[in-house]
Coordinates of C-alpha atoms and ligand atoms in Angstrom, one line a residue:
X1 CA 12.9 9.3 -27.9
X2 CA 16.5 10.3 -28.5
X3 CA 17.3 10.2 -24.8
X4 CA 15.4 7.1 -24.1
X5 CA 18.5 5.1 -23.1
X6 CA 19.3 7.7 -20.3
X7 CA 17.3 6.1 -17.5
X8 CA 18.3 2.6 -18.3
X9 CA 22.0 3.6 -18.4
X10 CA 21.9 5.5 -15.2
X11 CA 24.5 3.2 -13.6
X12 CA 27.2 5.8 -13.5
X13 CA 30.1 5.6 -15.8
X14 CA 32.9 8.2 -15.7
X15 CA 35.2 8.6 -18.6
X16 CA 38.0 10.8 -17.3
X17 CA 38.7 13.5 -19.8
X18 CA 41.0 16.5 -19.7
X19 CA 39.3 19.0 -17.4
X20 CA 38.3 22.4 -18.8
X21 CA 39.2 25.7 -17.1
X22 CA 36.2 25.7 -14.8
X23 CA 37.0 22.1 -13.7
X24 CA 40.6 23.0 -13.0
X25 CA 39.4 25.8 -10.8
X26 CA 37.2 23.4 -8.9
X27 CA 40.0 20.8 -8.7
X28 CA 42.1 23.4 -6.8
X29 CA 39.9 22.6 -3.9
X30 CA 38.1 19.3 -4.4
X31 CA 39.6 16.9 -6.9
X32 CA 38.0 14.0 -8.7
X33 CA 38.7 10.9 -6.6
X34 CA 40.3 7.7 -7.6
X35 CA 38.1 5.3 -5.7
X36 CA 40.0 2.1 -6.4
X37 CA 39.6 -0.7 -4.0
X38 CA 43.4 -1.2 -3.8
X39 CA 43.7 2.2 -2.2
X40 CA 42.1 0.8 1.0
X41 CA 43.8 -2.6 1.1
X42 CA 43.9 -2.7 5.0
X43 CA 40.1 -2.6 5.4
X44 CA 38.0 -5.3 7.0
X45 CA 36.5 -7.9 4.6
X46 CA 33.1 -6.3 5.1
X47 CA 34.4 -2.9 4.0
X48 CA 36.3 -4.4 1.1
X49 CA 33.1 -6.1 0.0
X50 CA 31.1 -2.8 0.4
X51 CA 33.7 -1.0 -1.9
X52 CA 33.3 -3.8 -4.5
X53 CA 29.5 -3.6 -4.2
X54 CA 29.7 0.2 -4.9
X55 CA 31.9 -0.4 -7.9
X56 CA 29.4 -2.8 -9.3
X57 CA 26.7 -0.2 -8.9
X58 CA 24.7 -2.2 -6.4
X59 CA 23.2 -1.0 -3.1
X60 CA 24.5 -2.6 0.1
X61 CA 21.6 -4.5 1.8
X62 CA 21.2 -5.1 5.5
X63 CA 18.5 -5.8 8.1
X64 CA 19.5 -4.1 11.3
X65 CA 21.7 -1.0 10.8
X66 CA 23.4 0.9 8.0
X67 CA 25.9 3.7 7.7
X68 CA 27.2 5.6 4.6
X69 CA 29.9 8.2 4.7
X70 CA 32.9 9.5 2.7
X71 CA 35.8 7.4 3.9
X72 CA 35.9 3.6 4.6
X73 CA 38.0 4.1 7.8
X74 CA 35.4 6.4 9.2
X75 CA 32.6 4.1 8.1
X76 CA 34.3 1.2 9.8
X77 CA 34.6 3.2 13.1
X78 CA 30.9 4.0 13.0
X79 CA 29.9 0.4 12.0
X80 CA 31.7 -1.0 15.0
X81 CA 29.7 1.3 17.3
X82 CA 26.4 0.3 15.7
X83 CA 27.3 -3.4 15.8
X84 CA 27.9 -3.1 19.5
X85 CA 24.4 -1.6 20.1
X86 CA 25.3 2.1 19.9
X87 CA 22.9 4.6 18.5
X88 CA 23.2 6.6 15.3
X89 CA 24.2 9.6 17.4
X90 CA 27.0 7.5 19.0
X91 CA 28.2 6.2 15.6
X92 CA 28.2 9.8 14.2
X93 CA 30.6 10.9 16.9
X94 CA 33.1 8.1 16.0
X95 CA 32.7 8.8 12.2
X96 CA 33.1 12.5 12.5
X97 CA 36.2 12.1 14.7
X98 CA 37.8 9.8 12.1
X99 CA 36.7 12.0 9.1
X100 CA 38.5 14.9 10.7
X101 CA 41.7 12.9 10.5
X102 CA 41.4 11.0 7.2
X103 CA 39.5 13.6 5.2
X104 CA 40.7 16.8 6.8
X105 CA 40.2 18.8 3.7
X106 CA 36.4 18.5 4.0
X107 CA 35.3 18.5 7.7
X108 CA 36.5 18.4 11.2
X109 CA 36.7 19.9 14.7
X110 CA 37.5 23.3 13.2
X111 CA 34.2 23.4 11.2
X112 CA 30.5 23.3 11.5
X113 CA 27.6 20.9 10.7
X114 CA 23.8 20.5 10.6
X115 CA 22.2 17.3 11.8
X116 CA 18.6 15.9 11.2
X117 CA 17.4 13.2 13.6
X118 CA 14.4 10.9 13.3
X119 CA 13.6 9.5 16.8
X120 CA 12.2 6.0 16.5
X121 CA 10.6 6.1 20.0
X122 CA 8.7 9.4 19.5
X123 CA 8.4 9.5 15.7
X124 CA 9.6 13.1 15.8
X125 CA 12.2 14.8 13.7
X126 CA 14.6 17.4 15.3
X127 CA 17.4 19.4 13.7
X128 CA 20.6 20.6 15.4
X129 CA 22.3 23.7 14.1
X130 CA 26.1 23.5 14.7
X131 CA 26.9 26.2 12.2
X132 CA 29.8 28.5 12.8
X133 CA 29.1 32.0 14.1
X134 CA 30.6 35.3 13.0
X135 CA 32.9 36.7 15.7
X136 CA 31.4 39.5 17.9
X137 CA 34.0 41.8 16.4
X138 CA 32.9 41.2 12.8
X139 CA 31.2 43.9 10.8
X140 CA 29.2 43.8 7.6
X141 CA 32.2 45.1 5.6
X142 CA 34.4 42.2 6.8
X143 CA 35.2 41.1 3.3
X144 CA 35.7 44.6 1.7
X145 CA 38.9 46.6 1.3
X146 CA 39.4 50.2 2.5
X147 CA 37.7 51.4 -0.7
X148 CA 34.6 49.4 -0.1
X149 CA 35.5 46.9 -2.9
X150 CA 34.8 43.3 -2.3
X151 CA 37.9 41.1 -1.7
X152 CA 38.8 38.4 -4.1
X153 CA 37.4 35.0 -3.0
X154 CA 40.7 33.4 -2.1
X155 CA 42.1 36.6 -0.6
X156 CA 39.2 36.4 1.9
X157 CA 39.4 32.6 2.4
X158 CA 43.1 32.0 3.2
X159 CA 44.0 33.2 6.6
X160 CA 42.2 34.3 9.8
X161 CA 39.5 36.7 8.4
X162 CA 37.2 33.9 7.2
X163 CA 37.3 31.8 10.4
X164 CA 34.0 31.5 12.3
X165 CA 33.5 30.0 15.7
X166 CA 33.6 26.2 15.2
X167 CA 30.4 24.3 15.9
X168 CA 31.2 20.7 15.1
X169 CA 32.7 19.6 18.5
X170 CA 29.6 21.0 20.4
X171 CA 27.2 19.4 17.9
X172 CA 28.9 16.0 18.4
X173 CA 28.6 16.4 22.2
X174 CA 25.0 17.7 22.1
X175 CA 23.8 14.8 19.8
X176 CA 25.5 12.4 22.1
X177 CA 23.9 14.0 25.2
X178 CA 20.4 13.9 23.6
X179 CA 20.5 10.5 21.9
X180 CA 23.7 8.6 22.7
X181 CA 24.1 5.6 25.0
X182 CA 27.8 4.6 24.5
X183 CA 30.6 6.0 26.6
X184 CA 31.7 9.3 25.2
X185 CA 35.4 8.8 25.5
X186 CA 35.2 5.3 23.8
X187 CA 33.6 6.9 20.7
X188 CA 36.7 9.0 20.2
X189 CA 39.1 6.1 20.7
X190 CA 39.2 4.8 17.0
X191 CA 40.3 8.2 15.8
X192 CA 42.8 8.6 18.6
X193 CA 44.3 5.2 17.8
X194 CA 44.5 6.0 14.0
X195 CA 46.0 9.4 14.8
X196 CA 48.7 7.8 17.0
X197 CA 49.4 4.7 15.0
X198 CA 49.1 6.3 11.6
X199 CA 46.8 5.8 8.7
X200 CA 47.3 5.5 4.9
X201 CA 46.7 8.8 3.1
X202 CA 43.9 8.2 0.7
X203 CA 44.0 9.0 -3.0
X204 CA 41.6 11.8 -2.6
X205 CA 43.5 13.4 0.2
X206 CA 46.8 13.1 -1.6
X207 CA 45.4 14.7 -4.8
X208 CA 43.7 17.5 -2.8
X209 CA 47.0 18.3 -1.2
X210 CA 48.9 18.3 -4.5
X211 CA 46.3 20.6 -6.1
X212 CA 46.4 23.1 -3.3
X213 CA 50.2 23.3 -2.8
X214 CA 50.6 27.0 -2.9
X215 CA 47.9 27.9 -0.4
X216 CA 48.7 25.1 1.9
X217 CA 52.3 26.1 2.2
X218 CA 51.5 29.7 3.1
X219 CA 51.4 29.0 6.9
X220 CA 54.3 27.1 8.6
X221 CA 52.1 24.7 10.7
X222 CA 50.0 23.7 7.8
X223 CA 53.0 23.2 5.5
X224 CA 54.8 21.1 8.1
X225 CA 51.8 18.7 8.3
X226 CA 50.8 18.4 4.7
X227 CA 54.3 18.9 3.2
X228 CA 56.7 17.2 5.6
X229 CA 60.2 18.1 4.5
X230 CA 58.7 20.2 1.7
X231 CA 57.2 17.2 -0.1
X232 CA 53.4 16.7 -0.4
X233 CA 52.0 13.7 1.4
X234 CA 51.6 10.9 -1.1
X235 CA 48.8 8.4 -1.5
X236 CA 49.4 5.4 0.7
X237 CA 51.9 7.2 2.9
X238 CA 51.5 6.5 6.6
X239 CA 50.5 9.7 8.4
X240 CA 50.4 10.2 12.2
X241 CA 48.8 13.2 13.9
X242 CA 49.7 13.2 17.6
X243 CA 48.4 16.7 18.1
X244 CA 45.0 15.6 16.9
X245 CA 45.1 12.5 19.2
X246 CA 46.0 14.9 22.1
X247 CA 43.1 17.2 21.3
X248 CA 40.6 14.3 21.1
X249 CA 42.0 12.9 24.4
X250 CA 41.3 16.2 26.1
X251 CA 37.8 16.3 24.7
X252 CA 37.3 12.6 25.7
X253 CA 38.3 13.4 29.3
X254 CA 36.8 16.8 29.8
X255 CA 34.1 17.2 27.2
X256 CA 34.1 20.0 24.7
X257 CA 34.8 22.6 27.5
X258 CA 38.4 21.5 26.8
X259 CA 38.0 22.8 23.2
X260 CA 35.9 26.0 23.8
X261 CA 37.9 27.3 26.8
X262 CA 41.4 27.0 28.0
X263 CA 44.6 26.3 26.1
X264 CA 43.1 24.8 22.9
X265 CA 40.7 27.8 22.5
X266 CA 43.6 30.2 23.2
X267 CA 45.7 28.5 20.5
X268 CA 42.8 28.7 18.0
X269 CA 42.4 32.4 18.6
X270 CA 46.1 33.1 18.5
X271 CA 46.3 31.2 15.1
X272 CA 43.5 33.3 13.7
X273 CA 44.6 36.6 15.0
X274 CA 48.3 36.1 14.0
X275 CA 47.6 34.7 10.5
X276 CA 50.4 36.3 8.5
X277 CA 49.0 38.8 5.9
X278 CA 45.3 38.1 6.7
X279 CA 44.6 38.2 10.5
X280 CA 41.0 37.5 11.8
X281 CA 39.0 38.9 14.7
X282 CA 37.9 35.7 16.5
X283 CA 38.2 35.9 20.3
X284 CA 38.1 33.5 23.2
X285 CA 34.8 35.0 24.2
X286 CA 33.3 33.9 20.8
X287 CA 34.4 30.3 21.6
X288 CA 33.2 30.4 25.2
X289 CA 29.8 31.7 24.1
X290 CA 29.2 29.2 21.3
X291 CA 26.1 27.0 21.5
X292 CA 24.3 24.5 19.3
X293 CA 20.7 25.4 18.5
X294 CA 17.9 22.8 18.3
X295 CA 15.4 24.0 15.6
X296 CA 12.2 22.5 14.2
X297 CA 12.6 20.9 10.8
X298 CA 11.4 22.4 7.6
X299 CA 9.1 19.8 6.0
X300 CA 7.4 19.8 2.5
X301 CA 4.9 17.4 1.0
X302 CA 6.1 15.6 -2.1
X303 CA 4.1 12.8 -3.7
X304 CA 3.0 10.6 -0.7
X305 CA 6.0 11.7 1.3
X306 CA 7.2 14.4 3.7
X307 CA 10.7 15.7 3.0
X308 CA 12.2 17.2 6.1
X309 CA 15.5 19.0 6.6
X310 CA 17.5 21.8 8.0
X311 CA 15.9 25.3 8.1
X312 CA 17.7 28.7 8.4
X313 CA 20.5 29.4 8.6
X314 CA 20.7 26.7 6.0
X315 CA 18.9 27.4 2.7
X316 CA 19.0 23.7 2.1
X317 CA 15.5 22.4 3.2
X318 CA 13.7 25.5 2.0
X319 CA 15.3 25.4 -1.5
X320 CA 15.1 21.6 -1.9
X321 CA 11.5 21.9 -0.5
X322 CA 10.6 24.6 -3.0
X323 CA 12.0 22.6 -6.0
X324 CA 10.1 19.4 -4.9
X325 CA 7.0 21.4 -3.9
X326 CA 6.8 22.9 -7.4
X327 CA 7.5 19.6 -9.1
X328 CA 4.6 18.1 -7.1
X329 CA 2.4 20.3 -9.3
X330 CA 4.0 19.1 -12.6
X331 CA 4.2 15.9 -14.7
X332 CA 7.8 14.7 -14.4
X333 CA 7.7 10.9 -14.6
X334 CA 10.1 10.4 -17.5
X335 CA 13.7 11.5 -16.8
X336 CA 14.7 10.6 -20.3
X337 CA 12.5 13.5 -21.6
X338 CA 14.4 16.8 -21.9
X339 CA 11.2 18.7 -21.1
X340 CA 11.3 17.1 -17.6
X341 CA 14.7 18.7 -17.1
X342 CA 13.2 22.0 -18.3
X343 CA 10.6 21.7 -15.5
X344 CA 13.3 20.8 -12.9
X345 CA 15.7 23.4 -14.2
X346 CA 13.2 26.2 -14.0
X347 CA 11.8 25.1 -10.6
X348 CA 15.4 25.3 -9.4
X349 CA 16.0 28.7 -11.0
X350 CA 12.8 30.1 -9.3
X351 CA 13.8 28.5 -5.9
X352 CA 17.3 30.0 -6.2
X353 CA 15.9 33.4 -6.9
X354 CA 14.0 33.3 -3.6
X355 CA 17.0 31.9 -1.9
X356 CA 19.2 34.8 -3.0
X357 CA 16.6 37.3 -1.9
X358 CA 15.1 36.0 1.3
X359 CA 17.2 33.2 2.9
X360 CA 19.7 33.9 5.7
X361 CA 20.1 33.4 9.5
X362 CA 16.5 34.0 10.7
X363 CA 17.7 34.7 14.2
X364 CA 19.1 37.9 12.8
X365 CA 16.8 38.9 9.9
X366 CA 13.1 38.5 9.3
X367 CA 12.3 35.7 6.8
X368 CA 9.1 34.5 5.2
X369 CA 10.0 31.0 6.2
X370 CA 6.5 29.4 6.1
X371 CA 5.5 31.5 3.1
X372 CA 8.4 30.1 1.0
X373 CA 7.1 26.5 1.3
X374 CA 3.4 27.3 1.4
X375 CA 1.7 24.8 -1.1
X376 CA -0.4 27.6 -2.7
X377 CA 2.7 29.8 -3.3
X378 CA 4.6 26.8 -4.8
X379 CA 1.7 25.9 -7.1
X380 CA 1.6 29.6 -8.3
X381 CA 5.3 29.4 -9.0
X382 CA 4.9 26.0 -10.7
X383 CA 2.2 27.5 -12.9
X384 CA 4.8 30.0 -14.3
X385 CA 6.8 27.0 -15.6
X386 CA 3.7 25.1 -16.8
X387 CA 2.6 28.1 -18.9
X388 CA 5.8 27.9 -21.0
X389 CA 7.2 25.4 -23.4
X390 CA 10.7 26.8 -23.3
X391 CA 13.0 28.0 -20.5
X392 CA 11.6 30.9 -18.6
X393 CA 12.9 34.1 -20.2
X394 CA 13.0 35.9 -16.8
X395 CA 13.3 34.5 -13.4
X396 CA 12.9 36.7 -10.3
X397 CA 12.1 36.2 -6.7
X398 CA 8.4 35.8 -5.8
X399 CA 6.3 37.3 -3.1
X400 CA 5.7 34.6 -0.5
X401 CA 3.2 35.4 2.2
X402 CA 4.9 37.4 4.9
X403 CA 3.9 39.7 7.8
X404 CA 6.7 42.1 7.0
X405 CA 7.2 44.9 4.5
X406 CA 11.0 44.4 4.4
X407 CA 12.7 44.9 1.1
X408 CA 15.9 43.0 0.6
X409 CA 18.6 43.1 -2.1
X410 CA 19.9 40.0 -3.8
X411 CA 22.8 38.1 -2.2
X412 CA 26.3 38.3 -3.6
X413 CA 28.3 35.3 -2.3
X414 CA 30.5 32.6 -3.9
X415 CA 30.4 29.0 -2.9
X416 CA 32.8 26.2 -3.9
X417 CA 32.2 22.6 -3.5
X418 CA 33.7 20.9 -0.4
X419 CA 32.1 19.3 2.7
X420 CA 31.1 15.7 3.6
X421 CA 27.9 13.8 4.4
X422 CA 27.0 11.1 6.9
X423 CA 23.8 9.0 6.8
X424 CA 23.1 6.4 9.5
X425 CA 20.2 4.2 10.6
X426 CA 20.7 2.3 13.9
X427 CA 19.3 -0.9 15.3
X428 CA 16.6 0.9 17.2
X429 CA 15.3 2.5 13.9
X430 CA 16.6 6.0 14.7
X431 CA 17.9 7.8 11.6
X432 CA 20.5 10.5 11.3
X433 CA 21.5 12.8 8.4
X434 CA 24.4 15.1 9.0
X435 CA 26.3 17.3 6.5
X436 CA 29.6 18.6 7.9
X437 CA 32.1 21.1 6.6
X438 CA 35.1 23.4 6.9
X439 CA 33.7 25.1 3.8
X440 CA 36.4 25.4 1.1
X441 CA 38.8 22.4 0.6
X442 CA 41.2 22.8 3.6
X443 CA 39.1 25.7 4.9
X444 CA 41.1 28.7 5.9
X445 CA 44.3 26.6 5.5
X446 CA 45.1 27.5 9.2
X447 CA 46.2 24.3 11.1
X448 CA 46.2 24.2 14.9
X449 CA 46.3 21.4 17.4
X450 CA 46.1 18.8 14.6
X451 CA 43.0 20.1 12.7
X452 CA 42.2 22.8 10.1
X453 CA 40.1 25.9 10.9
X454 CA 37.1 26.7 8.7
X455 CA 36.6 29.6 6.3
X456 CA 32.8 29.4 6.8
X457 CA 32.4 33.2 7.0
X458 CA 32.9 33.5 3.2
X459 CA 29.4 31.9 2.9
X460 CA 28.2 35.4 3.9
X461 CA 27.5 37.9 1.2
X462 CA 30.7 40.0 0.6
X463 CA 28.4 43.0 -0.4
X464 CA 26.2 44.6 2.2
X465 CA 23.6 46.1 -0.1
X466 CA 22.2 45.7 -3.6
X467 CA 20.4 48.4 -5.4
X468 CA 20.2 50.4 -2.2
X469 CA 18.6 47.5 -0.2
X470 CA 20.3 45.6 2.6
X471 CA 21.2 42.0 1.8
X472 CA 19.7 39.5 4.3
X473 CA 22.9 37.3 4.3
X474 CA 25.3 40.2 5.1
X475 CA 27.9 39.7 7.9
X476 CA 26.7 40.6 11.4
X477 CA 28.4 39.8 14.7
X478 CA 27.2 36.5 16.1
X479 CA 25.3 35.6 13.0
X480 CA 25.5 32.3 11.2
X481 CA 26.4 32.4 7.4
X482 CA 23.7 31.0 5.1
X483 CA 24.4 27.5 4.1
X484 CA 23.3 25.2 1.2
X485 CA 23.8 22.0 3.3
X486 CA 20.7 19.8 2.9
X487 CA 20.8 16.9 5.3
X488 CA 17.4 15.3 4.7
X489 CA 15.1 12.6 6.1
X490 CA 12.1 11.6 4.0
X491 CA 9.1 10.0 5.8
X492 CA 5.9 8.3 4.6
X493 CA 3.0 8.0 7.0
X494 CA 5.4 9.2 9.7
X495 CA 8.0 6.5 9.1
X496 CA 11.4 7.2 7.6
X497 CA 12.0 5.9 4.1
X498 CA 15.1 7.8 2.9
X499 CA 18.1 9.4 4.6
X500 CA 20.2 11.5 2.2
X501 CA 22.6 14.4 1.8
X502 CA 25.7 15.6 -0.1
X503 CA 28.6 18.0 -0.2
X504 CA 28.9 20.3 -3.3
X505 CA 28.5 24.0 -2.3
X506 CA 25.2 25.4 -3.6
X507 CA 24.9 22.5 -6.0
X508 CA 24.1 20.3 -3.0
X509 CA 20.5 21.5 -3.4
X510 CA 20.2 20.1 -6.9
X511 CA 22.0 16.9 -6.1
X512 CA 19.7 16.2 -3.1
X513 CA 16.5 17.1 -4.9
X514 CA 17.4 15.0 -7.9
X515 CA 18.3 12.0 -5.8
X516 CA 15.0 12.2 -3.9
X517 CA 13.1 12.3 -7.3
X518 CA 15.3 9.5 -8.7
X519 CA 14.6 7.1 -5.8
X520 CA 11.0 8.0 -4.9
X521 CA 9.5 9.1 -8.3
X522 CA 11.6 7.2 -10.8
X523 CA 11.9 4.0 -8.8
X524 CA 15.7 3.8 -8.9
X525 CA 17.4 1.8 -6.1
X526 CA 19.3 4.0 -3.8
X527 CA 22.7 3.3 -5.3
X528 CA 21.4 4.0 -8.8
X529 CA 19.8 7.2 -7.6
X530 CA 23.1 8.4 -6.0
X531 CA 25.1 7.4 -9.1
X532 CA 22.7 9.0 -11.6
X533 CA 24.5 11.5 -13.8
X534 CA 24.0 15.1 -12.7
X535 CA 22.1 17.9 -14.5
X536 CA 22.1 20.9 -12.2
X537 CA 20.7 24.4 -12.7
X538 CA 21.1 27.0 -9.9
X539 CA 20.4 30.4 -11.5
X540 CA 22.5 30.5 -14.6
X541 CA 23.8 27.8 -16.9
X542 CA 22.6 24.3 -16.9
X543 CA 25.5 22.2 -15.7
X544 CA 25.8 18.7 -17.2
X545 CA 28.1 16.2 -15.7
X546 CA 31.1 15.5 -18.0
X547 CA 31.9 12.0 -19.1
X548 CA 28.3 10.8 -18.4
X549 CA 25.0 10.4 -20.3
X550 CA 23.9 13.8 -19.0
X551 CA 25.9 15.3 -21.9
X552 CA 23.3 13.9 -24.3
X553 CA 21.0 16.6 -23.0
X554 CA 23.2 19.4 -24.2
X555 CA 21.5 20.1 -27.5
X556 CA 17.9 19.5 -26.4
X557 CA 18.4 21.9 -23.4
X558 CA 20.0 24.5 -25.7
X559 CA 17.1 24.2 -28.0
X560 CA 14.8 24.9 -25.0
X561 CA 16.7 28.1 -24.4
X562 CA 19.4 27.2 -21.8
X563 CA 23.1 27.9 -21.8
X564 CA 24.8 24.6 -20.9
X565 CA 28.2 23.9 -19.3
X566 CA 29.7 20.4 -19.4
X567 CA 31.9 20.0 -16.3
X568 CA 32.9 17.7 -13.4
X569 CA 30.2 17.7 -10.7
X570 CA 31.7 16.1 -7.7
X571 CA 28.9 15.4 -5.3
X572 CA 29.4 13.1 -2.4
X573 CA 25.9 11.7 -1.9
X574 CA 25.4 9.1 0.9
X575 CA 21.9 7.7 1.2
X576 CA 20.0 4.9 3.0
X577 CA 16.6 3.7 1.9
X578 CA 14.4 2.1 4.6
X579 CA 11.9 -0.5 3.6
X580 CA 11.7 -4.2 4.2
X581 CA 15.5 -4.0 4.2
X582 CA 17.9 -1.2 4.6
X583 CA 19.7 -0.3 1.4
X584 CA 22.8 1.9 1.3
X585 CA 24.3 3.9 -1.5
X586 CA 27.6 5.7 -1.7
X587 CA 28.7 8.2 -4.3
X588 CA 31.0 6.7 -6.9
X589 CA 32.5 10.2 -7.3
X590 CA 34.0 10.0 -3.8
X591 CA 35.8 7.4 -1.7
X592 CA 33.0 6.4 0.7
X593 CA 31.1 3.3 1.3
X594 CA 27.8 2.1 2.8
X595 CA 28.1 -0.7 5.4
X596 CA 25.4 -2.5 7.2
X597 CA 24.5 -5.7 9.0
Ligands
LIG1 N1 30.0 25.8 3.2 C1 29.1 25.0 2.5 C2 27.7 25.3 2.9 O1 27.4 25.6 4.0 O2 26.8 25.2 2.1

């Protein structure tokens, strides 16, 4: 078949071409990365070798433990914890603390995260919800002007209005309390040392800063850090962040109470409330009341596996689960066949229709959570696809089983790709999958105490109603905005076989679902699965990854009735497969590595 070479050529090759308009817009927040080995010349031999392995398109192989994340300095910090007998939860604390310094545009203390944990001793999977909350003073019209018109996306993002109560510090502390064994303060030490001694600005960080110059220079503290003397930080420049070191030292000594109460909390609130031109409504009470929530995982059967992830307020596990649950009813064993991408594309469109209608923070709105992933419901939805030979002419939300008569309007929200993903397996066999974010690249652009504050509230719907019906994901005080983050652990017979997740806004769902299919159904090793060119359909056009073999599907998919769009698709997949050995894969589209022993 015309596309027969697709599967065999799935080792990722990028030919950088001039970006189109849509890509330029995406580049404003998350640029393509130069992942050259030379950019990280001061790394350990093991990390240098891991970078070279990634560039060769091979998985990193190890016996005891493995870690994969978005920046080699962060991975090294986590690897040292694991090599010294620390748990995956311990390593995550060290990794997240360093990521907040070396990849500040994507995640950090000022943001939120979701964590999925497989416990080797009990065989159980738990999820921790460290999502930001809307301030108690927020109202459903937070992102509307005085005439009830929705604000422009960046008018809402930049400044205080979009800032939710950060959850990441408390998530780090709670995971450590539940599953850690290393000394808490020691885990923050690598980040403190790097912040005090300085680290080399990575290519990706430098490009991100240059691409966001206007917004980053709107607030004096942010401009002073990212544009010292008015000049953007350059790749390789040594950067110190003593304020970040001081914040971490206080958290090391006093726990996260030092963050959620007292002078740090007061500075966060003052920064949000005094943001020039766009003040927010966060209060010290919001910070003092913040808590992480432990929730049961959402799990869906797929082939001989169980795919488990983060339920509401994330739409991740439900939407990934719906796609895979529908595919489980269909024949999709040949990814070189354009018709397989019709099945995947329409399963995704049907899942996104349900997502837009039903999915939000289920602590605030009733949701048909079980009905959405009920196997009978998913087989009925899959039958809609199977009955056709072309793209479905109409896609609308279904009627999953539900004990409510609630009618919802469809969500109106905008999501840009940003965020970071950490996958870890420790020497005890515990597995951790955590996706972490400050939402847009550089979040709200507000910088305080050495870190950026999130703009997570713009993940809420800007509209409150659609066609007269309330929207489930509207803003409400204390509510958590719907997420697409999909940290995932796949098990077989109760044992973990794959740890995976990605950044990428609502495309995260497609990236993760496809990587699971690539590894578990199409037998690609974990690096090939991560590297595989992207074809992603959310609810509209079929996005094909520019500069890759995915472009060969343009004409066949158009013939099947899809509009197509060739564009950069900057995922940041980090995955670990667990079998006779551990195998790690790191996304060639980002700077990260997998490292193991
Ligand atoms: N802000 C990205 C997400 O939560 O999906």
